[in-house]
mmCIF file of C-alpha atoms in Angstrom:
data_model
loop_
_atom_site.group_PDB
_atom_site.id
_atom_site.type_symbol
_atom_site.label_atom_id
_atom_site.label_comp_id
_atom_site.label_asym_id
_atom_site.label_seq_id
_atom_site.Cartn_x
_atom_site.Cartn_y
_atom_site.Cartn_z
ATOM 1 C CA UNK H 522 62.013 137.930 86.087
ATOM 2 C CA UNK H 523 64.537 140.688 85.298
ATOM 3 C CA UNK H 524 67.797 141.403 87.026
ATOM 4 C CA UNK H 525 66.432 143.887 89.488
ATOM 5 C CA UNK H 526 63.719 141.179 90.527
ATOM 6 C CA UNK H 527 66.390 138.502 91.012
ATOM 7 C CA UNK H 528 68.475 140.870 93.217
ATOM 8 C CA UNK H 529 65.331 141.870 95.255
ATOM 9 C CA UNK H 530 64.108 138.330 95.696
ATOM 10 C CA UNK H 531 67.693 137.113 96.722
ATOM 11 C CA UNK H 532 67.910 139.962 99.315
ATOM 12 C CA UNK H 533 64.582 139.263 100.971
ATOM 13 C CA UNK H 534 65.060 135.523 101.071
ATOM 14 C CA UNK H 535 68.549 135.776 102.331
ATOM 15 C CA UNK H 536 67.459 138.158 105.071
ATOM 16 C CA UNK H 537 64.468 135.964 106.046
ATOM 17 C CA UNK H 538 66.505 132.808 106.172
ATOM 18 C CA UNK H 539 69.253 134.396 108.272
ATOM 19 C CA UNK H 540 66.576 135.402 110.685
ATOM 20 C CA UNK H 541 65.215 131.902 110.736
ATOM 21 C CA UNK H 542 68.685 130.542 111.482
ATOM 22 C CA UNK H 543 69.021 132.791 114.301
ATOM 23 C CA UNK H 544 65.676 131.642 116.030
ATOM 24 C CA UNK H 545 66.380 128.016 114.969
ATOM 25 C CA UNK H 546 63.593 127.636 112.660
ATOM 26 C CA UNK H 547 63.695 125.106 109.988
ATOM 27 C CA UNK H 548 60.300 126.172 108.410
ATOM 28 C CA UNK H 549 58.586 129.554 108.230
ATOM 29 C CA UNK H 550 54.800 129.790 107.344
ATOM 30 C CA UNK H 551 53.745 133.198 106.457
ATOM 31 C CA UNK H 552 49.921 133.400 106.907
ATOM 32 C CA UNK H 553 47.875 136.214 105.194
ATOM 33 C CA UNK H 554 44.395 136.750 106.095
ATOM 34 C CA UNK H 555 42.348 139.038 103.691
ATOM 35 C CA UNK H 556 43.228 142.187 105.661
ATOM 36 C CA UNK H 557 46.873 141.467 106.473
ATOM 37 C CA UNK H 558 48.532 140.422 103.144
ATOM 38 C CA UNK H 559 51.831 142.277 103.581
ATOM 39 C CA UNK H 560 54.066 139.024 104.156
ATOM 40 C CA UNK H 561 52.541 137.332 101.201
ATOM 41 C CA UNK H 562 53.411 140.179 98.998
ATOM 42 C CA UNK H 563 56.846 140.422 100.601
ATOM 43 C CA UNK H 564 57.757 136.855 99.738
ATOM 44 C CA UNK H 565 56.025 136.524 96.452
ATOM 45 C CA UNK H 566 55.832 140.119 95.030
ATOM 46 C CA UNK H 567 52.283 139.371 93.904
ATOM 47 C CA UNK H 568 49.096 140.990 94.660
ATOM 48 C CA UNK H 569 46.679 138.378 96.050
ATOM 49 C CA UNK H 570 42.995 138.970 96.914
ATOM 50 C CA UNK H 571 41.817 135.689 98.397
ATOM 51 C CA UNK H 572 40.608 135.558 102.046
ATOM 52 C CA UNK H 573 43.572 133.274 103.102
ATOM 53 C CA UNK H 574 46.953 132.620 101.716
ATOM 54 C CA UNK H 575 50.208 131.045 102.905
ATOM 55 C CA UNK H 576 53.837 131.054 101.879
ATOM 56 C CA UNK H 577 56.031 128.102 103.163
ATOM 57 C CA UNK H 578 59.699 128.918 103.211
ATOM 58 C CA UNK H 579 61.910 125.897 104.304
ATOM 59 C CA UNK H 580 65.423 126.571 105.565
ATOM 60 C CA UNK H 581 66.796 125.202 102.238
ATOM 61 C CA UNK H 582 65.024 124.486 99.047
ATOM 62 C CA UNK H 583 62.165 126.200 97.071
ATOM 63 C CA UNK H 584 59.345 128.093 98.652
ATOM 64 C CA UNK H 585 55.782 127.223 98.174
ATOM 65 C CA UNK H 586 52.603 129.211 98.140
ATOM 66 C CA UNK H 587 48.927 128.275 98.846
ATOM 67 C CA UNK H 588 45.599 130.332 98.465
ATOM 68 C CA UNK H 589 41.924 129.624 98.844
ATOM 69 C CA UNK H 590 41.455 131.673 95.586
ATOM 70 C CA UNK H 591 42.616 129.907 92.444
ATOM 71 C CA UNK H 592 43.183 132.974 90.622
ATOM 72 C CA UNK H 593 45.822 134.039 93.137
ATOM 73 C CA UNK H 594 47.907 130.984 92.279
ATOM 74 C CA UNK H 595 48.163 132.087 88.628
ATOM 75 C CA UNK H 596 49.175 135.653 89.749
ATOM 76 C CA UNK H 597 51.890 134.253 92.177
ATOM 77 C CA UNK H 598 53.183 131.714 89.619
ATOM 78 C CA UNK H 599 53.365 134.284 86.818
ATOM 79 C CA UNK H 600 55.283 136.755 88.903
ATOM 80 C CA UNK H 601 57.847 134.083 89.263
ATOM 81 C CA UNK H 602 59.273 134.519 92.752
ATOM 82 C CA UNK H 603 57.310 131.323 93.972
ATOM 83 C CA UNK H 604 56.338 128.835 91.171
ATOM 84 C CA UNK H 605 55.182 125.894 93.415
ATOM 85 C CA UNK H 606 51.603 126.964 94.038
ATOM 86 C CA UNK H 607 48.626 124.868 95.461
ATOM 87 C CA UNK H 608 45.032 125.557 96.346
ATOM 88 C CA UNK H 609 44.411 125.912 100.067
ATOM 89 C CA UNK H 610 41.446 123.542 100.526
ATOM 90 C CA UNK H 611 39.660 125.150 103.543
ATOM 91 C CA UNK H 612 39.036 124.045 106.099
ATOM 92 C CA UNK H 613 40.710 120.562 105.732
ATOM 93 C CA UNK H 614 43.985 122.033 104.121
ATOM 94 C CA UNK H 615 45.077 118.504 103.234
ATOM 95 C CA UNK H 616 47.653 119.738 100.788
ATOM 96 C CA UNK H 617 49.400 121.770 103.421
ATOM 97 C CA UNK H 618 49.292 118.958 105.828
ATOM 98 C CA UNK H 619 50.727 116.541 103.391
ATOM 99 C CA UNK H 620 53.463 119.002 102.435
ATOM 100 C CA UNK H 621 54.362 119.388 106.065
ATOM 101 C CA UNK H 622 54.679 115.609 106.521
ATOM 102 C CA UNK H 623 57.061 115.437 103.669
ATOM 103 C CA UNK H 624 59.287 118.129 105.202
ATOM 104 C CA UNK H 625 59.064 116.880 108.824
ATOM 105 C CA UNK H 626 60.077 120.135 110.380
ATOM 106 C CA UNK H 627 61.028 120.207 114.033
ATOM 107 C CA UNK H 628 60.518 123.945 114.795
ATOM 108 C CA UNK H 629 58.042 125.999 112.769
ATOM 109 C CA UNK H 630 57.673 129.670 112.864
ATOM 110 C CA UNK H 631 54.203 131.087 111.833
ATOM 111 C CA UNK H 632 54.066 134.794 110.840
ATOM 112 C CA UNK H 633 50.547 136.109 112.085
ATOM 113 C CA UNK H 634 50.258 133.108 114.222
ATOM 114 C CA UNK H 635 48.117 135.299 116.503
ATOM 115 C CA UNK H 636 45.473 135.523 113.535
ATOM 116 C CA UNK H 637 45.588 131.893 112.462
ATOM 117 C CA UNK H 638 42.225 130.147 112.358
ATOM 118 C CA UNK H 639 41.966 127.011 114.215
ATOM 119 C CA UNK H 640 41.400 124.945 110.876
ATOM 120 C CA UNK H 641 44.815 125.846 109.830
ATOM 121 C CA UNK H 642 46.359 125.290 113.193
ATOM 122 C CA UNK H 643 44.846 121.771 113.274
ATOM 123 C CA UNK H 644 46.273 121.242 109.693
ATOM 124 C CA UNK H 645 49.793 121.979 110.923
ATOM 125 C CA UNK H 646 49.567 120.009 113.966
ATOM 126 C CA UNK H 647 48.405 117.017 111.789
ATOM 127 C CA UNK H 648 51.223 117.501 109.383
ATOM 128 C CA UNK H 649 53.919 118.093 111.914
ATOM 129 C CA UNK H 650 52.653 116.613 115.162
ATOM 130 C CA UNK H 651 56.047 116.564 116.893
ATOM 131 C CA UNK H 652 57.121 120.130 115.869
ATOM 132 C CA UNK H 653 57.336 123.063 118.061
ATOM 133 C CA UNK H 654 55.231 125.982 116.640
ATOM 134 C CA UNK H 655 56.083 129.539 117.651
ATOM 135 C CA UNK H 656 55.301 133.085 116.456
ATOM 136 C CA UNK H 657 57.350 134.386 113.633
ATOM 137 C CA UNK H 658 55.309 137.614 113.207
ATOM 138 C CA UNK H 659 58.184 139.744 114.762
ATOM 139 C CA UNK H 660 60.724 137.969 112.381
ATOM 140 C CA UNK H 661 59.084 139.196 109.218
ATOM 141 C CA UNK H 662 58.046 142.606 110.759
ATOM 142 C CA UNK H 663 61.738 143.171 111.342
ATOM 143 C CA UNK H 664 62.718 141.956 107.871
ATOM 144 C CA UNK H 665 60.263 144.178 106.230
ATOM 145 C CA UNK H 666 61.330 147.234 108.316
ATOM 146 C CA UNK H 667 64.645 147.786 106.655
ATOM 147 C CA UNK H 668 63.795 148.924 103.050
ATOM 148 C CA UNK H 669 65.804 148.108 100.063
ATOM 149 C CA UNK H 670 66.673 150.567 97.264
ATOM 150 C CA UNK H 671 64.000 148.957 95.210
ATOM 151 C CA UNK H 672 61.379 149.380 97.918
ATOM 152 C CA UNK H 673 62.357 152.988 98.615
ATOM 153 C CA UNK H 674 61.891 153.751 94.799
ATOM 154 C CA UNK H 675 58.298 152.319 95.183
ATOM 155 C CA UNK H 676 57.722 154.571 98.200
ATOM 156 C CA UNK H 677 59.051 157.595 96.432
ATOM 157 C CA UNK H 678 56.332 156.957 93.727
ATOM 158 C CA UNK H 679 53.677 156.689 96.508
ATOM 159 C CA UNK H 680 55.118 160.055 97.938
ATOM 160 C CA UNK H 681 54.656 161.845 94.572
ATOM 161 C CA UNK H 682 50.984 160.553 94.421
ATOM 162 C CA UNK H 683 50.531 161.608 98.114
ATOM 163 C CA UNK H 684 51.371 165.245 97.075
ATOM 164 C CA UNK H 685 48.997 165.161 94.018
ATOM 165 C CA UNK H 686 46.232 163.807 96.162
ATOM 166 C CA UNK H 687 46.612 166.373 98.606
ATOM 167 C CA UNK H 688 46.615 169.057 96.035
ATOM 168 C CA UNK H 689 43.378 167.718 94.571
ATOM 169 C CA UNK H 690 41.904 167.721 98.245
ATOM 170 C CA UNK H 691 42.692 171.409 98.580
ATOM 171 C CA UNK H 692 41.565 172.410 95.087
ATOM 172 C CA UNK H 693 38.019 171.112 95.470
ATOM 173 C CA UNK H 694 37.210 172.653 98.921
ATOM 174 C CA UNK H 695 34.355 175.136 98.928
ATOM 175 C CA UNK H 696 31.345 175.876 101.144
ATOM 176 C CA UNK H 697 28.334 173.520 100.394
ATOM 177 C CA UNK H 698 30.464 170.505 99.237
ATOM 178 C CA UNK H 699 29.683 167.227 101.127
ATOM 179 C CA UNK H 700 32.515 165.393 102.613
ATOM 180 C CA UNK H 701 31.999 162.284 100.449
ATOM 181 C CA UNK H 702 32.464 164.481 97.163
ATOM 182 C CA UNK H 703 35.978 165.397 98.518
ATOM 183 C CA UNK H 704 36.971 161.836 98.823
ATOM 184 C CA UNK H 705 35.455 160.943 95.610
ATOM 185 C CA UNK H 706 37.572 163.608 93.807
ATOM 186 C CA UNK H 707 40.806 162.417 95.592
ATOM 187 C CA UNK H 708 40.156 158.847 94.923
ATOM 188 C CA UNK H 709 39.642 159.594 91.189
ATOM 189 C CA UNK H 710 42.855 161.462 91.129
ATOM 190 C CA UNK H 711 44.829 158.721 92.811
ATOM 191 C CA UNK H 712 43.459 156.038 90.697
ATOM 192 C CA UNK H 713 44.284 158.017 87.602
ATOM 193 C CA UNK H 714 47.894 158.189 88.855
ATOM 194 C CA UNK H 715 48.039 154.537 89.206
ATOM 195 C CA UNK H 716 47.239 153.964 92.961
ATOM 196 C CA UNK H 717 46.084 150.243 93.660
ATOM 197 C CA UNK H 718 44.185 151.384 96.866
ATOM 198 C CA UNK H 719 43.747 154.343 99.285
ATOM 199 C CA UNK H 720 43.123 154.549 102.976
ATOM 200 C CA UNK H 721 41.499 157.807 103.908
ATOM 201 C CA UNK H 722 39.872 159.388 106.829
ATOM 202 C CA UNK H 723 38.356 162.881 107.076
ATOM 203 C CA UNK H 724 36.749 165.257 109.344
ATOM 204 C CA UNK H 725 35.208 168.776 108.934
ATOM 205 C CA UNK H 726 33.930 171.397 111.198
ATOM 206 C CA UNK H 727 35.247 173.503 114.008
ATOM 207 C CA UNK H 728 36.537 172.918 117.685
ATOM 208 C CA UNK H 729 33.854 170.389 118.324
ATOM 209 C CA UNK H 730 35.506 167.841 116.005
ATOM 210 C CA UNK H 731 37.226 165.115 118.106
ATOM 211 C CA UNK H 732 38.355 162.718 115.431
ATOM 212 C CA UNK H 733 38.262 161.488 111.787
ATOM 213 C CA UNK H 734 35.902 159.061 110.299
ATOM 214 C CA UNK H 735 34.851 157.730 106.803
ATOM 215 C CA UNK H 736 33.385 160.489 104.695
ATOM 216 C CA UNK H 737 29.672 161.493 105.453
ATOM 217 C CA UNK H 738 27.042 163.780 103.853
ATOM 218 C CA UNK H 739 28.049 166.878 105.991
ATOM 219 C CA UNK H 740 28.311 170.040 104.014
ATOM 220 C CA UNK H 741 31.359 172.299 104.267
ATOM 221 C CA UNK H 742 30.912 175.725 105.759
ATOM 222 C CA UNK H 743 33.025 178.825 105.622
ATOM 223 C CA UNK H 744 35.676 178.729 108.336
ATOM 224 C CA UNK H 745 35.626 174.804 108.666
ATOM 225 C CA UNK H 746 39.009 173.135 109.187
ATOM 226 C CA UNK H 747 38.906 169.963 107.063
ATOM 227 C CA UNK H 748 41.440 167.302 108.281
ATOM 228 C CA UNK H 749 42.658 164.061 106.439
ATOM 229 C CA UNK H 750 44.952 161.300 106.437
ATOM 230 C CA UNK H 751 45.547 160.358 102.845
ATOM 231 C CA UNK H 752 47.346 157.048 102.109
ATOM 232 C CA UNK H 753 47.793 155.772 98.627
ATOM 233 C CA UNK H 754 49.250 152.432 97.725
ATOM 234 C CA UNK H 755 51.578 152.047 94.850
ATOM 235 C CA UNK H 756 52.906 148.678 93.658
ATOM 236 C CA UNK H 757 52.072 147.318 97.181
ATOM 237 C CA UNK H 758 53.627 150.216 99.132
ATOM 238 C CA UNK H 759 51.628 152.656 101.370
ATOM 239 C CA UNK H 760 52.689 156.084 102.163
ATOM 240 C CA UNK H 761 50.655 158.706 104.124
ATOM 241 C CA UNK H 762 50.344 162.582 104.216
ATOM 242 C CA UNK H 763 48.504 164.157 107.174
ATOM 243 C CA UNK H 764 47.285 167.772 106.586
ATOM 244 C CA UNK H 765 44.554 170.151 107.584
ATOM 245 C CA UNK H 766 43.058 172.970 105.441
ATOM 246 C CA UNK H 767 40.570 175.860 106.147
ATOM 247 C CA UNK H 768 37.650 176.694 104.023
ATOM 248 C CA UNK H 769 38.306 180.395 103.681
ATOM 249 C CA UNK H 770 40.549 182.244 106.031
ATOM 250 C CA UNK H 771 42.053 180.574 109.094
ATOM 251 C CA UNK H 772 40.995 181.898 112.514
ATOM 252 C CA UNK H 773 43.756 182.817 115.137
ATOM 253 C CA UNK H 774 42.749 179.679 117.123
ATOM 254 C CA UNK H 775 43.354 177.533 113.959
ATOM 255 C CA UNK H 776 46.723 179.087 113.572
ATOM 256 C CA UNK H 777 47.557 178.561 117.175
ATOM 257 C CA UNK H 778 46.733 174.958 116.978
ATOM 258 C CA UNK H 779 48.860 174.467 113.695
ATOM 259 C CA UNK H 780 51.843 176.091 115.407
ATOM 260 C CA UNK H 781 51.480 173.693 118.410
ATOM 261 C CA UNK H 782 51.309 170.581 116.205
ATOM 262 C CA UNK H 783 54.014 171.844 113.828
ATOM 263 C CA UNK H 784 56.304 172.214 116.912
ATOM 264 C CA UNK H 785 55.426 168.662 117.924
ATOM 265 C CA UNK H 786 56.292 167.295 114.462
ATOM 266 C CA UNK H 787 59.552 169.240 114.441
ATOM 267 C CA UNK H 788 60.353 167.672 117.759
ATOM 268 C CA UNK H 789 59.640 164.316 116.738
ATOM 269 C CA UNK H 790 61.734 164.633 113.510
ATOM 270 C CA UNK H 791 64.571 166.274 115.526
ATOM 271 C CA UNK H 792 65.411 162.944 117.409
ATOM 272 C CA UNK H 793 65.183 160.668 114.356
ATOM 273 C CA UNK H 794 68.416 158.723 113.642
ATOM 274 C CA UNK H 795 69.403 155.086 113.252
ATOM 275 C CA UNK H 796 68.707 153.201 116.395
ATOM 276 C CA UNK H 797 66.099 155.644 117.863
ATOM 277 C CA UNK H 798 63.003 153.852 119.358
ATOM 278 C CA UNK H 799 59.449 154.507 118.625
ATOM 279 C CA UNK H 800 59.005 155.402 122.301
ATOM 280 C CA UNK H 801 61.692 158.215 122.013
ATOM 281 C CA UNK H 802 60.073 159.662 118.959
ATOM 282 C CA UNK H 803 56.635 159.637 120.705
ATOM 283 C CA UNK H 804 58.017 161.246 123.835
ATOM 284 C CA UNK H 805 59.632 164.004 121.828
ATOM 285 C CA UNK H 806 56.306 164.868 120.257
ATOM 286 C CA UNK H 807 54.250 164.622 123.389
ATOM 287 C CA UNK H 808 56.700 166.601 125.550
ATOM 288 C CA UNK H 809 55.654 169.666 123.300
ATOM 289 C CA UNK H 810 51.961 169.300 124.387
ATOM 290 C CA UNK H 811 52.994 168.747 127.932
ATOM 291 C CA UNK H 812 55.164 171.833 127.849
ATOM 292 C CA UNK H 813 52.053 173.998 126.933
ATOM 293 C CA UNK H 814 49.631 172.218 129.381
ATOM 294 C CA UNK H 815 48.001 169.897 126.892
ATOM 295 C CA UNK H 816 49.500 166.718 128.051
ATOM 296 C CA UNK H 817 46.214 164.998 128.817
ATOM 297 C CA UNK H 818 45.520 165.059 125.013
ATOM 298 C CA UNK H 819 48.403 162.668 124.288
ATOM 299 C CA UNK H 820 46.612 159.881 126.261
ATOM 300 C CA UNK H 821 44.586 157.048 124.889
ATOM 301 C CA UNK H 822 41.416 158.985 125.741
ATOM 302 C CA UNK H 823 42.027 161.574 122.852
ATOM 303 C CA UNK H 824 44.504 159.717 120.453
ATOM 304 C CA UNK H 825 45.797 156.377 119.298
ATOM 305 C CA UNK H 826 49.429 156.674 118.012
ATOM 306 C CA UNK H 827 51.923 159.601 117.226
ATOM 307 C CA UNK H 828 52.808 158.092 113.985
ATOM 308 C CA UNK H 829 53.435 154.573 112.478
ATOM 309 C CA UNK H 830 55.593 152.501 110.209
ATOM 310 C CA UNK H 831 54.955 152.359 106.529
ATOM 311 C CA UNK H 832 55.628 149.761 103.773
ATOM 312 C CA UNK H 833 53.641 146.820 102.440
ATOM 313 C CA UNK H 834 51.252 147.413 105.437
ATOM 314 C CA UNK H 835 49.824 150.915 105.856
ATOM 315 C CA UNK H 836 50.028 150.874 109.734
ATOM 316 C CA UNK H 837 53.173 149.193 110.921
ATOM 317 C CA UNK H 838 55.123 149.538 114.291
ATOM 318 C CA UNK H 839 53.198 152.256 116.159
ATOM 319 C CA UNK H 840 55.147 155.516 117.209
ATOM 320 C CA UNK H 841 53.776 155.392 120.886
ATOM 321 C CA UNK H 842 55.162 155.747 124.334
ATOM 322 C CA UNK H 843 56.138 152.347 125.674
ATOM 323 C CA UNK H 844 56.897 150.799 122.246
ATOM 324 C CA UNK H 845 60.663 150.281 122.347
ATOM 325 C CA UNK H 846 60.954 148.945 118.705
ATOM 326 C CA UNK H 847 64.279 150.203 117.352
ATOM 327 C CA UNK H 848 63.965 152.068 114.049
ATOM 328 C CA UNK H 849 66.923 151.199 112.093
ATOM 329 C CA UNK H 850 68.531 152.882 108.925
ATOM 330 C CA UNK H 851 66.084 152.594 105.954
ATOM 331 C CA UNK H 852 62.900 152.351 108.203
ATOM 332 C CA UNK H 853 60.121 154.375 106.922
ATOM 333 C CA UNK H 854 57.281 155.878 109.155
ATOM 334 C CA UNK H 855 55.310 158.793 109.649
ATOM 335 C CA UNK H 856 55.538 161.420 112.335
ATOM 336 C CA UNK H 857 52.114 162.699 113.058
ATOM 337 C CA UNK H 858 50.924 164.011 116.471
ATOM 338 C CA UNK H 859 47.327 163.875 115.437
ATOM 339 C CA UNK H 860 44.936 164.496 118.344
ATOM 340 C CA UNK H 861 42.121 166.669 119.676
ATOM 341 C CA UNK H 862 42.797 169.884 121.719
ATOM 342 C CA UNK H 863 40.384 172.463 122.760
ATOM 343 C CA UNK H 864 42.322 175.085 120.875
ATOM 344 C CA UNK H 865 40.644 174.294 117.374
ATOM 345 C CA UNK H 866 39.482 170.708 117.737
ATOM 346 C CA UNK H 867 41.072 167.623 116.192
ATOM 347 C CA UNK H 868 44.158 168.471 114.237
ATOM 348 C CA UNK H 869 46.113 166.506 111.641
ATOM 349 C CA UNK H 870 49.725 167.082 110.645
ATOM 350 C CA UNK H 871 52.558 164.809 109.768
ATOM 351 C CA UNK H 872 55.266 163.769 107.426
ATOM 352 C CA UNK H 873 56.697 160.377 106.263
ATOM 353 C CA UNK H 874 60.456 159.967 106.597
ATOM 354 C CA UNK H 875 63.278 157.437 105.847
ATOM 355 C CA UNK H 876 65.759 157.030 108.547
ATOM 356 C CA UNK H 877 69.232 157.796 106.952
ATOM 357 C CA UNK H 878 72.780 157.306 108.143
ATOM 358 C CA UNK H 879 72.869 160.777 109.531
ATOM 359 C CA UNK H 880 69.214 161.428 110.568
ATOM 360 C CA UNK H 881 66.146 161.382 108.278
ATOM 361 C CA UNK H 882 64.811 162.400 104.930
ATOM 362 C CA UNK H 883 61.235 163.696 104.395
ATOM 363 C CA UNK H 884 59.731 161.782 101.726
ATOM 364 C CA UNK H 885 57.063 164.253 100.607
ATOM 365 C CA UNK H 886 57.569 167.707 99.201
ATOM 366 C CA UNK H 887 54.097 169.199 100.274
ATOM 367 C CA UNK H 888 54.612 172.264 102.409
ATOM 368 C CA UNK H 889 53.823 171.814 106.010
ATOM 369 C CA UNK H 890 51.422 174.773 106.594
ATOM 370 C CA UNK H 891 47.872 175.304 107.518
ATOM 371 C CA UNK H 892 46.387 175.358 103.996
ATOM 372 C CA UNK H 893 43.500 177.953 103.096
ATOM 373 C CA UNK H 894 41.304 177.835 100.211
ATOM 374 C CA UNK H 895 41.908 180.548 97.610
ATOM 375 C CA UNK H 896 39.182 182.798 98.934
ATOM 376 C CA UNK H 897 40.890 182.715 102.325
ATOM 377 C CA UNK H 898 44.168 183.539 100.934
ATOM 378 C CA UNK H 899 42.913 186.499 98.932
ATOM 379 C CA UNK H 900 40.940 187.797 101.866
#
C-alpha cells in the first residue's frame, strides 16, 4: 500500500473500533450479500463480486475476510488492507465457525444482520454459542456517513462523470429515438470515462408519466419531457444527478413544473448544515408543494423519498419525513423532490451536496435548468 492507503485504512479501522468499544462489541462481522457490498468495500477497499462475503474485525488484532468466490480472495489480499482471507464454504461455513471458536467473543455485532441467511446465523451460533449477537448495521452506516478527504476526492471524480453523462443524455435526444438507445449512449460514455457501474432510470412522455422505469422501446416525440436519474460509480463511490429535458421547446406547463421543483430543491438546500436531520430537509422540500396545494404528491402514493445518502452504496439514509438521522459535516446526499404532479407529470430534479462546516457544497457543475434540445432552443 502507499501512504494515502495507510492513512485511509487507519482512519476507517480506528473509527469502526471506537464505535465497537462504545457498543461493547469485541467482534464485528460485516456481511455483504451480492446486492449490498458497501461494508466489504469499506473495510477492504476491494471490489468483490461473489454472492456472499464477510469481513471479521476483532476489537484488537488483524481483520479477516471470507468470500464464497475464490477470485475475491485474491483481489482482497492483493489490495492489502486485509491479508488473512479464506473461502466461505456455504452453507456449512466451517472456517468461520472455527475462527469464532478460537476468538471466543462474548458480544458480536453483525452489520446487515437483517439480511443474514440462516446458514450463516447457524455457523455463528455454533462458533460462539454463548455470545450475544446484535445488529451492527447502524454502526457501519454511521461510520461510512462521514467522508474522508480521500473519499470526497473519489466522489468529485464521480461528479465530473455525472456531468459528462448528462451532457451525452441531452446531446442524443431527438424525435424517433427509443429510450433504450439513450441509455446505451450514456452507458457507453460513462464506461469510456472509467465508471465501474451505473444505476439509471428513465421516463419519457407528457403529463401522463407517473414514474421512472428501466428503458423501454418507446420512441421519443416532439414535446416529450425526458426524465432521468443518472448514477455512475467511480472507484466504489456512487453519485447521482437528477434532471429533465424537453425534446424541442418546453411548454408553459413544463416550465411551471420546473419552477415548482426548483423552488423545492432550493428550499431543501437552504436548511442544510451540520446536525440537520433528514426529516428537516424533507419537510423543507415538501412544504413548497404544500404551499401551492400539491401536498398530496409528497406522500407514499406518489413518491418514495426526497433524496438519499451517497457513498459506497448508491441509496443510503433516505431523505424523508420521519427519518431523524442526523446529517453531520462531510455527509454526502442528494436533494431531489422527484415526484408526479398533474402540472406536467413526473418531474426529476436534484443536486448532490456535501455538508460543510458552514452549510453545503454542491458537487456537480451542471446547471439546474429545464433543458431543451437544440431545435427547442432555436425555436
